[in-house]
Amino acid sequence: MTSSDSRDPAAAPADVVGRAIRLLVLVGEHAHGSTLSALARESGVPVSTAHRLLGTLRREGLVEFEPDGKRYRPGLRLFQLGQQAGQAYGFAGTALPVMRRVTRQTEEATLMSVLDGARHLYVHYVDGPLPVGVRSEPGRHGPLHCTSMGKVLMAFAPDDVRADLLDRVELTPHGPNSITDRDVLRAEVARAADLGYATVDEEHHAGLRAVAVPILRPDGSLFGALSTAAPAFRRELDDLVALVPVLRSAAAELGVRLPAR
């Protein structure tokens, strides 16, 4: 349930800080490591400059270098900062206990995402108890048009944000049933707004179904999305829709307890 974006090297920041941040973000998105040449190419930063900036990031513990594979990967300091950010947003101390309760009730994976530009960002995940289930990686991005959380995030976003996303989100096919028609997407998002939930049936990945509801703050504004995802062989869509009340109850609790972003 992960996806990565492609960047235009021509859009690389001109300032040193911006280039360092671009490299750090790329390293963070390649959890298993990336080479200097690949990072330079993806960032649009010259190799010599990338090497120098990565050296600085290494000294600060934000990046580690593996000599054997000549790959850069996230450092422990970056992990520490991520954990601190998660605590600040309430993702660990507040969200996880609620999500674990949902998983105990559904016996399936529970996921949370927030809107991040034209994608959504997985911020937390609780594995289901059954041997075969859905896996996800917090910190990774996913597409909006073919995920239940993406549809919900668009449906409950502010009007101007929703209209902009429906006009420009890329309709890349990921699964056998991915939406590739913009009018169909608009209708699906409108339906999610009416129903208060969204579903996907093998749209992001073959063999995967999911349902999601919005997490709304007390003032009605969007915080994020909460989802139950399961293998298609085990759960029909109707089975997942039957879990919407469980998700709604948890989302209502999270909407009150999670801090404002």
PDB file of C-alpha atoms in Angstrom:
ATOM      1  CA  MET A   1       0.000   0.000   0.000  1.00  0.00           C
ATOM      2  CA  THR A   2       2.813   2.323  -0.780  1.00  0.00           C
ATOM      3  CA  SER A   3       3.657   4.648  -3.605  1.00  0.00           C
ATOM      4  CA  SER A   4       6.481   7.068  -4.399  1.00  0.00           C
ATOM      5  CA  ASP A   5       6.419  10.241  -6.440  1.00  0.00           C
ATOM      6  CA  SER A   6       8.745  11.341  -9.201  1.00  0.00           C
ATOM      7  CA  ARG A   7      10.383  14.750  -9.010  1.00  0.00           C
ATOM      8  CA  ASP A   8      11.424  17.076 -11.775  1.00  0.00           C
ATOM      9  CA  PRO A   9      15.180  17.616 -11.370  1.00  0.00           C
ATOM     10  CA  ALA A  10      14.757  21.042 -12.957  1.00  0.00           C
ATOM     11  CA  ALA A  11      12.764  22.044  -9.888  1.00  0.00           C
ATOM     12  CA  ALA A  12      15.668  21.360  -7.508  1.00  0.00           C
ATOM     13  CA  PRO A  13      16.051  24.126  -4.893  1.00  0.00           C
ATOM     14  CA  ALA A  14      18.793  26.652  -5.606  1.00  0.00           C
ATOM     15  CA  ASP A  15      19.667  27.292  -1.966  1.00  0.00           C
ATOM     16  CA  VAL A  16      21.889  24.991   0.095  1.00  0.00           C
ATOM     17  CA  VAL A  17      19.319  24.378   2.820  1.00  0.00           C
ATOM     18  CA  GLY A  18      16.675  23.474   0.271  1.00  0.00           C
ATOM     19  CA  ARG A  19      18.996  21.033  -1.457  1.00  0.00           C
ATOM     20  CA  ALA A  20      19.932  19.396   1.841  1.00  0.00           C
ATOM     21  CA  ILE A  21      16.277  19.035   2.758  1.00  0.00           C
ATOM     22  CA  ARG A  22      15.488  17.557  -0.661  1.00  0.00           C
ATOM     23  CA  LEU A  23      18.232  14.961  -0.200  1.00  0.00           C
ATOM     24  CA  LEU A  24      17.103  14.176   3.347  1.00  0.00           C
ATOM     25  CA  VAL A  25      13.522  13.639   2.197  1.00  0.00           C
ATOM     26  CA  LEU A  26      14.704  11.304  -0.567  1.00  0.00           C
ATOM     27  CA  VAL A  27      16.831   9.303   1.854  1.00  0.00           C
ATOM     28  CA  GLY A  28      13.824   9.034   4.156  1.00  0.00           C
ATOM     29  CA  GLU A  29      11.704   7.693   1.309  1.00  0.00           C
ATOM     30  CA  HIS A  30      14.255   4.963   0.514  1.00  0.00           C
ATOM     31  CA  ALA A  31      14.226   3.033   3.767  1.00  0.00           C
ATOM     32  CA  HIS A  32      16.511   0.324   2.363  1.00  0.00           C
ATOM     33  CA  GLY A  33      19.056   2.802   1.070  1.00  0.00           C
ATOM     34  CA  SER A  34      19.926   4.652  -2.123  1.00  0.00           C
ATOM     35  CA  THR A  35      23.199   5.377  -3.889  1.00  0.00           C
ATOM     36  CA  LEU A  36      24.790   8.790  -4.270  1.00  0.00           C
ATOM     37  CA  SER A  37      24.206   8.816  -8.024  1.00  0.00           C
ATOM     38  CA  ALA A  38      20.536   7.886  -7.610  1.00  0.00           C
ATOM     39  CA  LEU A  39      19.983  10.557  -4.962  1.00  0.00           C
ATOM     40  CA  ALA A  40      21.717  13.181  -7.087  1.00  0.00           C
ATOM     41  CA  ARG A  41      19.632  12.219 -10.113  1.00  0.00           C
ATOM     42  CA  GLU A  42      16.308  12.234  -8.242  1.00  0.00           C
ATOM     43  CA  SER A  43      17.039  15.489  -6.441  1.00  0.00           C
ATOM     44  CA  GLY A  44      18.544  17.352  -9.370  1.00  0.00           C
ATOM     45  CA  VAL A  45      21.538  18.239  -7.181  1.00  0.00           C
ATOM     46  CA  PRO A  46      25.034  17.861  -8.724  1.00  0.00           C
ATOM     47  CA  VAL A  47      26.838  14.743  -7.519  1.00  0.00           C
ATOM     48  CA  SER A  48      29.673  16.684  -5.880  1.00  0.00           C
ATOM     49  CA  THR A  49      27.230  18.915  -4.016  1.00  0.00           C
ATOM     50  CA  ALA A  50      25.078  15.946  -3.021  1.00  0.00           C
ATOM     51  CA  HIS A  51      28.139  14.153  -1.653  1.00  0.00           C
ATOM     52  CA  ARG A  52      29.091  17.167   0.452  1.00  0.00           C
ATOM     53  CA  LEU A  53      25.575  17.713   1.807  1.00  0.00           C
ATOM     54  CA  LEU A  54      25.098  14.040   2.597  1.00  0.00           C
ATOM     55  CA  GLY A  55      28.357  14.177   4.533  1.00  0.00           C
ATOM     56  CA  THR A  56      26.935  16.966   6.675  1.00  0.00           C
ATOM     57  CA  LEU A  57      23.718  15.019   7.222  1.00  0.00           C
ATOM     58  CA  ARG A  58      25.805  11.994   8.250  1.00  0.00           C
ATOM     59  CA  ARG A  59      27.659  14.016  10.866  1.00  0.00           C
ATOM     60  CA  GLU A  60      24.346  15.067  12.365  1.00  0.00           C
ATOM     61  CA  GLY A  61      23.140  11.444  12.500  1.00  0.00           C
ATOM     62  CA  LEU A  62      20.294  12.090  10.082  1.00  0.00           C
ATOM     63  CA  VAL A  63      21.784   9.826   7.407  1.00  0.00           C
ATOM     64  CA  GLU A  64      23.893   6.671   7.601  1.00  0.00           C
ATOM     65  CA  PHE A  65      26.224   5.292   4.939  1.00  0.00           C
ATOM     66  CA  GLU A  66      26.661   1.569   4.247  1.00  0.00           C
ATOM     67  CA  PRO A  67      30.136   1.073   2.721  1.00  0.00           C
ATOM     68  CA  ASP A  68      29.397  -2.428   1.406  1.00  0.00           C
ATOM     69  CA  GLY A  69      26.549  -1.343  -0.830  1.00  0.00           C
ATOM     70  CA  LYS A  70      27.604   2.298  -1.029  1.00  0.00           C
ATOM     71  CA  ARG A  71      24.089   3.280  -0.063  1.00  0.00           C
ATOM     72  CA  TYR A  72      22.734   6.055   2.115  1.00  0.00           C
ATOM     73  CA  ARG A  73      19.817   5.276   4.415  1.00  0.00           C
ATOM     74  CA  PRO A  74      17.891   7.040   7.207  1.00  0.00           C
ATOM     75  CA  GLY A  75      19.889   7.579  10.399  1.00  0.00           C
ATOM     76  CA  LEU A  76      18.762   7.040  13.963  1.00  0.00           C
ATOM     77  CA  ARG A  77      18.478  10.770  14.556  1.00  0.00           C
ATOM     78  CA  LEU A  78      15.951  10.996  11.733  1.00  0.00           C
ATOM     79  CA  PHE A  79      14.004   8.132  13.306  1.00  0.00           C
ATOM     80  CA  GLN A  80      14.102   9.912  16.670  1.00  0.00           C
ATOM     81  CA  LEU A  81      12.754  13.118  15.151  1.00  0.00           C
ATOM     82  CA  GLY A  82      10.012  11.148  13.434  1.00  0.00           C
ATOM     83  CA  GLN A  83       9.015   9.565  16.725  1.00  0.00           C
ATOM     84  CA  GLN A  84       8.921  12.962  18.395  1.00  0.00           C
ATOM     85  CA  ALA A  85       6.769  14.349  15.600  1.00  0.00           C
ATOM     86  CA  GLY A  86       4.449  11.359  15.939  1.00  0.00           C
ATOM     87  CA  GLN A  87       4.070  12.034  19.647  1.00  0.00           C
ATOM     88  CA  ALA A  88       3.372  15.710  18.980  1.00  0.00           C
ATOM     89  CA  TYR A  89       0.588  14.774  16.562  1.00  0.00           C
ATOM     90  CA  GLY A  90      -0.770  12.173  18.964  1.00  0.00           C
ATOM     91  CA  PHE A  91      -0.216   9.367  16.453  1.00  0.00           C
ATOM     92  CA  ALA A  92       1.431   7.048  18.981  1.00  0.00           C
ATOM     93  CA  GLY A  93       0.076   7.784  22.436  1.00  0.00           C
ATOM     94  CA  THR A  94      -3.434   8.709  21.315  1.00  0.00           C
ATOM     95  CA  ALA A  95      -4.084   6.980  18.010  1.00  0.00           C
ATOM     96  CA  LEU A  96      -2.492   3.584  18.501  1.00  0.00           C
ATOM     97  CA  PRO A  97      -4.627   2.408  21.438  1.00  0.00           C
ATOM     98  CA  VAL A  98      -7.790   3.333  19.536  1.00  0.00           C
ATOM     99  CA  MET A  99      -6.557   1.649  16.362  1.00  0.00           C
ATOM    100  CA  ARG A 100      -5.601  -1.503  18.274  1.00  0.00           C
ATOM    101  CA  ARG A 101      -9.119  -1.665  19.645  1.00  0.00           C
ATOM    102  CA  VAL A 102     -10.510  -1.413  16.109  1.00  0.00           C
ATOM    103  CA  THR A 103      -8.262  -4.259  14.983  1.00  0.00           C
ATOM    104  CA  ARG A 104      -9.396  -6.426  17.906  1.00  0.00           C
ATOM    105  CA  GLN A 105     -12.989  -5.872  16.789  1.00  0.00           C
ATOM    106  CA  THR A 106     -12.428  -6.340  13.057  1.00  0.00           C
ATOM    107  CA  GLU A 107      -9.534  -8.845  13.097  1.00  0.00           C
ATOM    108  CA  GLU A 108      -8.090  -6.911  10.173  1.00  0.00           C
ATOM    109  CA  ALA A 109      -5.411  -4.260   9.676  1.00  0.00           C
ATOM    110  CA  THR A 110      -6.253  -0.699  10.694  1.00  0.00           C
ATOM    111  CA  LEU A 111      -4.581   2.236   8.929  1.00  0.00           C
ATOM    112  CA  MET A 112      -4.534   6.013   9.324  1.00  0.00           C
ATOM    113  CA  SER A 113      -3.600   8.621   6.736  1.00  0.00           C
ATOM    114  CA  VAL A 114      -3.542  12.383   6.351  1.00  0.00           C
ATOM    115  CA  LEU A 115      -3.729  14.464   3.203  1.00  0.00           C
ATOM    116  CA  ASP A 116      -0.312  15.547   1.927  1.00  0.00           C
ATOM    117  CA  GLY A 117      -0.572  17.568  -1.257  1.00  0.00           C
ATOM    118  CA  ALA A 118      -1.916  15.414  -4.081  1.00  0.00           C
ATOM    119  CA  ARG A 119      -1.209  12.186  -2.147  1.00  0.00           C
ATOM    120  CA  HIS A 120      -1.969  10.793   1.263  1.00  0.00           C
ATOM    121  CA  LEU A 121       0.593   9.971   3.911  1.00  0.00           C
ATOM    122  CA  TYR A 122       0.345   6.798   5.983  1.00  0.00           C
ATOM    123  CA  VAL A 123       0.916   7.919   9.575  1.00  0.00           C
ATOM    124  CA  HIS A 124       0.021   4.789  11.519  1.00  0.00           C
ATOM    125  CA  TYR A 125      -0.756   1.136  11.024  1.00  0.00           C
ATOM    126  CA  VAL A 126      -1.856  -1.757  13.229  1.00  0.00           C
ATOM    127  CA  ASP A 127      -1.367  -5.268  11.890  1.00  0.00           C
ATOM    128  CA  GLY A 128      -4.233  -7.750  11.994  1.00  0.00           C
ATOM    129  CA  PRO A 129      -4.008 -11.016  13.948  1.00  0.00           C
ATOM    130  CA  LEU A 130      -4.610 -13.378  11.036  1.00  0.00           C
ATOM    131  CA  PRO A 131      -1.738 -15.064   9.134  1.00  0.00           C
ATOM    132  CA  VAL A 132      -2.540 -13.385   5.813  1.00  0.00           C
ATOM    133  CA  GLY A 133      -3.314  -9.691   5.906  1.00  0.00           C
ATOM    134  CA  VAL A 134      -2.528  -6.204   4.663  1.00  0.00           C
ATOM    135  CA  ARG A 135       0.853  -4.586   5.330  1.00  0.00           C
ATOM    136  CA  SER A 136       1.711  -0.909   5.305  1.00  0.00           C
ATOM    137  CA  GLU A 137       4.630   1.371   6.155  1.00  0.00           C
ATOM    138  CA  PRO A 138       4.016   4.605   8.068  1.00  0.00           C
ATOM    139  CA  GLY A 139       5.841   7.480   6.430  1.00  0.00           C
ATOM    140  CA  ARG A 140       5.043   6.303   2.915  1.00  0.00           C
ATOM    141  CA  HIS A 141       2.724   8.033   0.485  1.00  0.00           C
ATOM    142  CA  GLY A 142      -0.217   6.552  -1.359  1.00  0.00           C
ATOM    143  CA  PRO A 143      -2.386   7.677  -4.289  1.00  0.00           C
ATOM    144  CA  LEU A 144      -5.720   9.367  -3.697  1.00  0.00           C
ATOM    145  CA  HIS A 145      -7.813   8.035  -6.577  1.00  0.00           C
ATOM    146  CA  CYS A 146      -7.534   4.296  -5.898  1.00  0.00           C
ATOM    147  CA  THR A 147      -7.445   4.034  -2.089  1.00  0.00           C
ATOM    148  CA  SER A 148     -10.376   4.236   0.298  1.00  0.00           C
ATOM    149  CA  MET A 149      -8.572   6.748   2.513  1.00  0.00           C
ATOM    150  CA  GLY A 150      -7.627   8.847  -0.511  1.00  0.00           C
ATOM    151  CA  LYS A 151     -11.243   9.049  -1.656  1.00  0.00           C
ATOM    152  CA  VAL A 152     -12.417   9.995   1.840  1.00  0.00           C
ATOM    153  CA  LEU A 153      -9.705  12.637   2.214  1.00  0.00           C
ATOM    154  CA  MET A 154     -10.797  14.246  -1.052  1.00  0.00           C
ATOM    155  CA  ALA A 155     -14.497  13.948  -0.180  1.00  0.00           C
ATOM    156  CA  PHE A 156     -14.142  15.760   3.153  1.00  0.00           C
ATOM    157  CA  ALA A 157     -11.417  18.240   2.227  1.00  0.00           C
ATOM    158  CA  PRO A 158     -12.369  21.937   1.970  1.00  0.00           C
ATOM    159  CA  ASP A 159     -14.315  22.682  -1.206  1.00  0.00           C
ATOM    160  CA  ASP A 160     -11.465  24.458  -2.971  1.00  0.00           C
ATOM    161  CA  VAL A 161      -8.965  21.723  -2.091  1.00  0.00           C
ATOM    162  CA  ARG A 162     -11.327  18.987  -3.262  1.00  0.00           C
ATOM    163  CA  ALA A 163     -12.033  20.744  -6.562  1.00  0.00           C
ATOM    164  CA  ASP A 164      -8.327  21.255  -7.211  1.00  0.00           C
ATOM    165  CA  LEU A 165      -7.480  17.630  -6.428  1.00  0.00           C
ATOM    166  CA  LEU A 166     -10.249  16.275  -8.623  1.00  0.00           C
ATOM    167  CA  ASP A 167      -8.861  18.342 -11.486  1.00  0.00           C
ATOM    168  CA  ARG A 168      -5.193  17.458 -11.134  1.00  0.00           C
ATOM    169  CA  VAL A 169      -4.677  14.177  -9.269  1.00  0.00           C
ATOM    170  CA  GLU A 170      -2.948  11.652 -11.516  1.00  0.00           C
ATOM    171  CA  LEU A 171      -5.151   8.701 -12.470  1.00  0.00           C
ATOM    172  CA  THR A 172      -2.350   6.168 -12.752  1.00  0.00           C
ATOM    173  CA  PRO A 173      -3.650   2.578 -12.813  1.00  0.00           C
ATOM    174  CA  HIS A 174      -2.286   0.626  -9.850  1.00  0.00           C
ATOM    175  CA  GLY A 175      -4.685  -2.308  -9.536  1.00  0.00           C
ATOM    176  CA  PRO A 176      -7.042  -4.106 -11.938  1.00  0.00           C
ATOM    177  CA  ASN A 177      -9.983  -1.856 -11.005  1.00  0.00           C
ATOM    178  CA  SER A 178      -8.218   1.504 -10.653  1.00  0.00           C
ATOM    179  CA  ILE A 179     -10.298   4.520 -11.634  1.00  0.00           C
ATOM    180  CA  THR A 180      -8.816   6.105 -14.748  1.00  0.00           C
ATOM    181  CA  ASP A 181     -11.776   8.310 -15.763  1.00  0.00           C
ATOM    182  CA  ARG A 182     -11.995  11.710 -14.065  1.00  0.00           C
ATOM    183  CA  ASP A 183     -15.788  11.859 -14.214  1.00  0.00           C
ATOM    184  CA  VAL A 184     -15.992   8.462 -12.534  1.00  0.00           C
ATOM    185  CA  LEU A 185     -13.640   9.694  -9.822  1.00  0.00           C
ATOM    186  CA  ARG A 186     -15.756  12.788  -9.236  1.00  0.00           C
ATOM    187  CA  ALA A 187     -18.856  10.621  -8.892  1.00  0.00           C
ATOM    188  CA  GLU A 188     -17.076   8.257  -6.502  1.00  0.00           C
ATOM    189  CA  VAL A 189     -15.853  11.103  -4.302  1.00  0.00           C
ATOM    190  CA  ALA A 190     -19.338  12.657  -4.259  1.00  0.00           C
ATOM    191  CA  ARG A 191     -20.740   9.284  -3.225  1.00  0.00           C
ATOM    192  CA  ALA A 192     -18.198   9.051  -0.395  1.00  0.00           C
ATOM    193  CA  ALA A 193     -19.258  12.496   0.819  1.00  0.00           C
ATOM    194  CA  ASP A 194     -22.921  11.432   0.826  1.00  0.00           C
ATOM    195  CA  LEU A 195     -22.349   8.062   2.502  1.00  0.00           C
ATOM    196  CA  GLY A 196     -19.656   9.163   4.932  1.00  0.00           C
ATOM    197  CA  TYR A 197     -17.314   6.381   3.857  1.00  0.00           C
ATOM    198  CA  ALA A 198     -15.482   5.063   0.803  1.00  0.00           C
ATOM    199  CA  THR A 199     -14.528   1.620  -0.434  1.00  0.00           C
ATOM    200  CA  VAL A 200     -12.044   0.150  -2.886  1.00  0.00           C
ATOM    201  CA  ASP A 201     -12.227  -3.221  -4.560  1.00  0.00           C
ATOM    202  CA  GLU A 202      -8.826  -4.228  -5.980  1.00  0.00           C
ATOM    203  CA  GLU A 203      -8.163  -0.638  -7.099  1.00  0.00           C
ATOM    204  CA  HIS A 204      -4.780  -0.096  -5.445  1.00  0.00           C
ATOM    205  CA  HIS A 205      -3.589  -3.696  -5.371  1.00  0.00           C
ATOM    206  CA  ALA A 206      -4.995  -6.915  -6.821  1.00  0.00           C
ATOM    207  CA  GLY A 207      -6.578  -8.993  -4.080  1.00  0.00           C
ATOM    208  CA  LEU A 208      -7.102  -6.088  -1.664  1.00  0.00           C
ATOM    209  CA  ARG A 209     -10.313  -4.464  -0.472  1.00  0.00           C
ATOM    210  CA  ALA A 210     -10.708  -1.632   2.010  1.00  0.00           C
ATOM    211  CA  VAL A 211     -13.161   0.779   3.587  1.00  0.00           C
ATOM    212  CA  ALA A 212     -12.390   4.158   5.154  1.00  0.00           C
ATOM    213  CA  VAL A 213     -14.113   6.915   7.094  1.00  0.00           C
ATOM    214  CA  PRO A 214     -13.002  10.494   7.762  1.00  0.00           C
ATOM    215  CA  ILE A 215     -11.542  11.662  11.056  1.00  0.00           C
ATOM    216  CA  LEU A 216     -13.187  15.021  11.677  1.00  0.00           C
ATOM    217  CA  ARG A 217     -12.347  17.577  14.339  1.00  0.00           C
ATOM    218  CA  PRO A 218     -15.149  18.867  16.583  1.00  0.00           C
ATOM    219  CA  ASP A 219     -15.612  21.841  14.231  1.00  0.00           C
ATOM    220  CA  GLY A 220     -16.180  19.466  11.319  1.00  0.00           C
ATOM    221  CA  SER A 221     -12.863  20.095   9.589  1.00  0.00           C
ATOM    222  CA  LEU A 222     -10.835  17.192   8.236  1.00  0.00           C
ATOM    223  CA  PHE A 223      -7.986  15.707  10.254  1.00  0.00           C
ATOM    224  CA  GLY A 224      -7.359  12.425   8.413  1.00  0.00           C
ATOM    225  CA  ALA A 225      -8.836   9.081   7.451  1.00  0.00           C
ATOM    226  CA  LEU A 226      -9.183   5.719   9.206  1.00  0.00           C
ATOM    227  CA  SER A 227      -9.378   2.475   7.272  1.00  0.00           C
ATOM    228  CA  THR A 228      -9.865  -1.262   7.585  1.00  0.00           C
ATOM    229  CA  ALA A 229      -8.162  -3.252   4.823  1.00  0.00           C
ATOM    230  CA  ALA A 230      -8.317  -6.971   4.121  1.00  0.00           C
ATOM    231  CA  PRO A 231      -7.533  -9.617   1.502  1.00  0.00           C
ATOM    232  CA  ALA A 232     -10.336  -9.979  -1.033  1.00  0.00           C
ATOM    233  CA  PHE A 233     -10.503 -13.744  -0.537  1.00  0.00           C
ATOM    234  CA  ARG A 234     -11.525 -13.211   3.097  1.00  0.00           C
ATOM    235  CA  ARG A 235     -13.739 -10.119   2.961  1.00  0.00           C
ATOM    236  CA  GLU A 236     -16.462  -9.137   0.548  1.00  0.00           C
ATOM    237  CA  LEU A 237     -17.176  -5.423   0.224  1.00  0.00           C
ATOM    238  CA  ASP A 238     -20.408  -5.878   2.175  1.00  0.00           C
ATOM    239  CA  ASP A 239     -18.391  -7.370   5.043  1.00  0.00           C
ATOM    240  CA  LEU A 240     -16.192  -4.292   5.138  1.00  0.00           C
ATOM    241  CA  VAL A 241     -19.119  -1.877   4.896  1.00  0.00           C
ATOM    242  CA  ALA A 242     -20.608  -3.656   7.916  1.00  0.00           C
ATOM    243  CA  LEU A 243     -17.520  -2.493   9.867  1.00  0.00           C
ATOM    244  CA  VAL A 244     -18.193   1.200   9.154  1.00  0.00           C
ATOM    245  CA  PRO A 245     -19.904   1.768  12.554  1.00  0.00           C
ATOM    246  CA  VAL A 246     -16.767   0.484  14.308  1.00  0.00           C
ATOM    247  CA  LEU A 247     -14.578   2.814  12.271  1.00  0.00           C
ATOM    248  CA  ARG A 248     -16.926   5.768  12.797  1.00  0.00           C
ATOM    249  CA  SER A 249     -16.911   5.319  16.546  1.00  0.00           C
ATOM    250  CA  ALA A 250     -13.106   5.210  16.592  1.00  0.00           C
ATOM    251  CA  ALA A 251     -12.830   8.172  14.208  1.00  0.00           C
ATOM    252  CA  ALA A 252     -15.165  10.251  16.402  1.00  0.00           C
ATOM    253  CA  GLU A 253     -12.961   9.507  19.424  1.00  0.00           C
ATOM    254  CA  LEU A 254      -9.796  10.349  17.522  1.00  0.00           C
ATOM    255  CA  GLY A 255     -11.286  13.570  16.180  1.00  0.00           C
ATOM    256  CA  VAL A 256     -11.739  14.803  19.741  1.00  0.00           C
ATOM    257  CA  ARG A 257      -8.523  13.463  21.231  1.00  0.00           C
ATOM    258  CA  LEU A 258      -5.946  14.115  18.508  1.00  0.00           C
ATOM    259  CA  PRO A 259      -4.246  17.505  18.745  1.00  0.00           C
ATOM    260  CA  ALA A 260      -4.822  20.158  16.097  1.00  0.00           C
ATOM    261  CA  ARG A 261      -2.296  20.018  13.254  1.00  0.00           C
TER     262      ARG A 261
END
